[in-house]
Structure formats: structure tokens, C-alpha cells
Coordinates of C-alpha atoms in Angstrom, one line a residue:
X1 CA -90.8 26.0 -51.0
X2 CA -92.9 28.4 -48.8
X3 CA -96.3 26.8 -47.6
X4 CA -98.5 28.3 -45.3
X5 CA -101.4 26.4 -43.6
X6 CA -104.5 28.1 -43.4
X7 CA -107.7 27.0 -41.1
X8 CA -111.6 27.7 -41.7
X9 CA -111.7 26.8 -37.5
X10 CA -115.0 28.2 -36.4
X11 CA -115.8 24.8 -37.6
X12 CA -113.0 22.6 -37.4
X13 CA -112.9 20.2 -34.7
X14 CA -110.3 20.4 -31.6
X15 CA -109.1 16.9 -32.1
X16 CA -108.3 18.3 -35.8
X17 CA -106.6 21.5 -34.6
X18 CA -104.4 19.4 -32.1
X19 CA -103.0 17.6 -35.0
X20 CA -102.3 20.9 -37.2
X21 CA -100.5 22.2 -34.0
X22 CA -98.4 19.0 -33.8
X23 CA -97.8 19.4 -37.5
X24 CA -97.2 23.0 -37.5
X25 CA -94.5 22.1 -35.0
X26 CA -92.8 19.0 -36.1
X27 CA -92.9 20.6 -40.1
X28 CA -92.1 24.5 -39.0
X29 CA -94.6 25.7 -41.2
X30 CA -96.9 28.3 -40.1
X31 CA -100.3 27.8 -39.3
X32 CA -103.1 30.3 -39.1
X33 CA -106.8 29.7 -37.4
X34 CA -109.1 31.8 -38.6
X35 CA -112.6 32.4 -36.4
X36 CA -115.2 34.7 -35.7
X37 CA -114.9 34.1 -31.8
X38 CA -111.6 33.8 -29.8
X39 CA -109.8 30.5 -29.9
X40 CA -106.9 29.4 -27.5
X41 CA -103.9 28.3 -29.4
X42 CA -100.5 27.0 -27.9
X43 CA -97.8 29.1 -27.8
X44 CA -95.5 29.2 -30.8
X45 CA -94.3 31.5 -33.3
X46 CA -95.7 29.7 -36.0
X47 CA -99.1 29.4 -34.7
X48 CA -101.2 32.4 -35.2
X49 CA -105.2 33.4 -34.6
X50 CA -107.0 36.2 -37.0
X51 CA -110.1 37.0 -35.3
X52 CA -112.5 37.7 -38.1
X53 CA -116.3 39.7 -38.1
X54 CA -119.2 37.7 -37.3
X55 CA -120.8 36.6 -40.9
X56 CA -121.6 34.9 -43.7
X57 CA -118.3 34.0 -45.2
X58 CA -116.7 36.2 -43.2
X59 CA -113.2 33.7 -42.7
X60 CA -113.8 32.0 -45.8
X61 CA -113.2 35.2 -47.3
X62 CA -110.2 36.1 -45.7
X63 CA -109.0 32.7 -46.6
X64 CA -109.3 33.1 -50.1
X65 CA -108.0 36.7 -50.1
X66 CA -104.4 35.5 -49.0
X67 CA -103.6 32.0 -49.9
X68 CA -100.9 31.2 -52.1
X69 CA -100.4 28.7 -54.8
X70 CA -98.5 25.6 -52.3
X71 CA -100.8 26.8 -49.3
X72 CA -103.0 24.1 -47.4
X73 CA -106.5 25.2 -46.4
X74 CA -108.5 23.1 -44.1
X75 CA -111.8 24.0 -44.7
X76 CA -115.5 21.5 -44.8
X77 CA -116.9 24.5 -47.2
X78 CA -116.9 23.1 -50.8
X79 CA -117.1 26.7 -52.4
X80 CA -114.4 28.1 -50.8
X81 CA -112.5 24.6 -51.4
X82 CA -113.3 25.1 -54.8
X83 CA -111.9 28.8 -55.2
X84 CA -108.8 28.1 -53.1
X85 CA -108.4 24.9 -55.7
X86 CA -107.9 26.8 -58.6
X87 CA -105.5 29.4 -56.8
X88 CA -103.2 25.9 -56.7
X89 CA -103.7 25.3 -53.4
X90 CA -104.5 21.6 -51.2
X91 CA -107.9 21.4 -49.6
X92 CA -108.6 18.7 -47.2
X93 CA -111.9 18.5 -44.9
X94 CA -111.5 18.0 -41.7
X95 CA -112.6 14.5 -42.3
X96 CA -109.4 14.1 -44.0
X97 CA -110.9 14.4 -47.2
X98 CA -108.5 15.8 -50.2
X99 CA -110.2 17.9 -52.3
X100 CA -108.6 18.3 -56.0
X101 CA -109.5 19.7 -59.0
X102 CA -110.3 16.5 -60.3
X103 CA -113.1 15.7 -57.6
X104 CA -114.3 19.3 -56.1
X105 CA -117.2 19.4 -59.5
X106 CA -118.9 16.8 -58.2
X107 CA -118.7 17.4 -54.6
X108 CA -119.4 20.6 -55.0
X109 CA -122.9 19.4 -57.6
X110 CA -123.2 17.1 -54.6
X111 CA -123.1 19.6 -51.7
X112 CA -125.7 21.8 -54.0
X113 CA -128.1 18.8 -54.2
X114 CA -127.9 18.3 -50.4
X115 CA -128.4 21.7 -49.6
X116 CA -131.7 21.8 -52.0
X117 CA -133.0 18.7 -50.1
X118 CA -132.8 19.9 -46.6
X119 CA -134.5 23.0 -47.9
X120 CA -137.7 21.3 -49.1
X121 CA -137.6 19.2 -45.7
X122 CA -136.1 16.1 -47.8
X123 CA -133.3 15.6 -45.5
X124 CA -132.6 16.3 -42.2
X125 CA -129.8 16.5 -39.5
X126 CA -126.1 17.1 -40.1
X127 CA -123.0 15.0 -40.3
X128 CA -122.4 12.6 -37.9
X129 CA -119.4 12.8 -35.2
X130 CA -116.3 12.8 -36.4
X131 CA -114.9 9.6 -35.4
X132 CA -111.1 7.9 -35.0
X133 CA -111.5 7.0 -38.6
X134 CA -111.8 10.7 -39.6
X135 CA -108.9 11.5 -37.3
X136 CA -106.7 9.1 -38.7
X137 CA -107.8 9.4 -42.4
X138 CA -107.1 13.6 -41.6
X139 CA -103.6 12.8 -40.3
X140 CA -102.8 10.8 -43.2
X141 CA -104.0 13.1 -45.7
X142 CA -102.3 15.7 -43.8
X143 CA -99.0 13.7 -43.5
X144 CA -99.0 12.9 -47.3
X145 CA -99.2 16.2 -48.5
X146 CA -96.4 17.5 -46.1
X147 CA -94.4 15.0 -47.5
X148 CA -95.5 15.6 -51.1
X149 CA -94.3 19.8 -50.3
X150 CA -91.1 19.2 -48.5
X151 CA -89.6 16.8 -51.4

């Protein structure tokens, strides 16, 4: 089955794009960063960079335009995981977080409460660092569904 791995990466962390390069690699599936400023990626043909405008959605749009059912999209936007979820594709957050259509309602009610509190000045700050915990729990996540496509 043809799978294509697809990267939201103006916001995706290096130590997170290190281990889609190693996966892209050991797996032979191609991977594709998306970004409104250049990135450097290592050389391979299955690695590629679309450079995208500067904007609001700008990547997450491109994204969505061009994934296929199978696809993998690494993405921490919950709309765009939500519209790429019912295109039959995985969605894990960069925090190795799997995003399914059983679970993407309420994080997406979730997100929509958050983003009303920091409005009104209820909450403040972002996510913390992304830790060893998030690395590993990413790689699993990551690993699983690999192995869940290639059977």
C-alpha cells in the first residue's frame, strides 16, 4: 500500500523531524516538510521540502489538498487533524499523540475552550518543552502505525 508522510514543520520540533528522517529511511516511504521558511533536510530521494507562502494556514492547507486516504500527517493543529481524519488518514502530534476519529471531537471541543480562555486573559503561556517522554511516546506512535501500514 502506498503511504506518504506529510509534515505541518514550521512547527514541528527538530528532535521530531530527525526521527521522521530516520523513519523515512529505514521504511522507504516518502516524507514531505512543509514550511513557510527554508528548512535543511538530509539528502535522500524520499525526503522532500515544499516551501509554502507566509500565512494563516498556508501549509495546513496544502496538507489537506493532497493527502490520501493511508497518508500520515504530523501536524499539533487539531482542525487540520480533524479534516485530514476524515480523508482516512493517521494524525499524530508531535507529542506523539494519535489522533482518531474516535478522540479528535473532543480535542478539538477542547482546543476551542482553550483558545476562548487565553483570549479573555484566562490562561496564559504555551505548551511546555517537549521532553524525552514526548520523543519516545512520538516514536512509538510512529513505529506502531508503520507497522500497522506495512502488514
Amino acid at each position: 500500500m502506498y503511504m506518504h508522510i506529510w509534515v505541518v514543520a514550521d512547527a514541528c520540533p527538530n528532535p521530531i523531524k530527525e526521527i521522521l528522517f530516520r523513519a523515512a529511511k529505514r521504511c522507504e516511504i516518502p516524507l514531505t516538510l512543509v514550511a513557510n521558511h527554508q528548512l535543511n533536510i538530509p539528502p535522500s530521494s524520499l525526503i522532500k521540502f515544499q516551501r509554502v507562502e507566509s500565512g494563516f494556514d498556508v501549509a495546513d492547507n496544502y496538507i489537506a489538498q493532497r493527502v490520501s486516504p493511508g497518508d500520515i500527517v504530523v501536524t499539533q493543529d487539531i482542525p487540520l487533524a480533524a479534516e485530514v481524519i476524515e480523508k482516512d488518514t493517521e494524525v499524530i502530534s508531535p507529542r506523539g499523540v494519535h489522533f482518531t476519529k474516535a478522540n479528535i471531537r473532543q480535542r478539538l471541543a477542547m482546543r476551542n475552550l482553550m483558545e476562548e480562555l487565553r483570549n479573555i486573559g484566562e490562561v496564559r503561556g504555551g505548551p511546555p518543552t517537549l521532553s524525552n517522554t514526548d520523543r519516545q511516546q512520538f516514536a512509538n506512535v510512529l513505529d506502531r502505525l508503520l507497522a500497522k501500514k506495512s502488514e
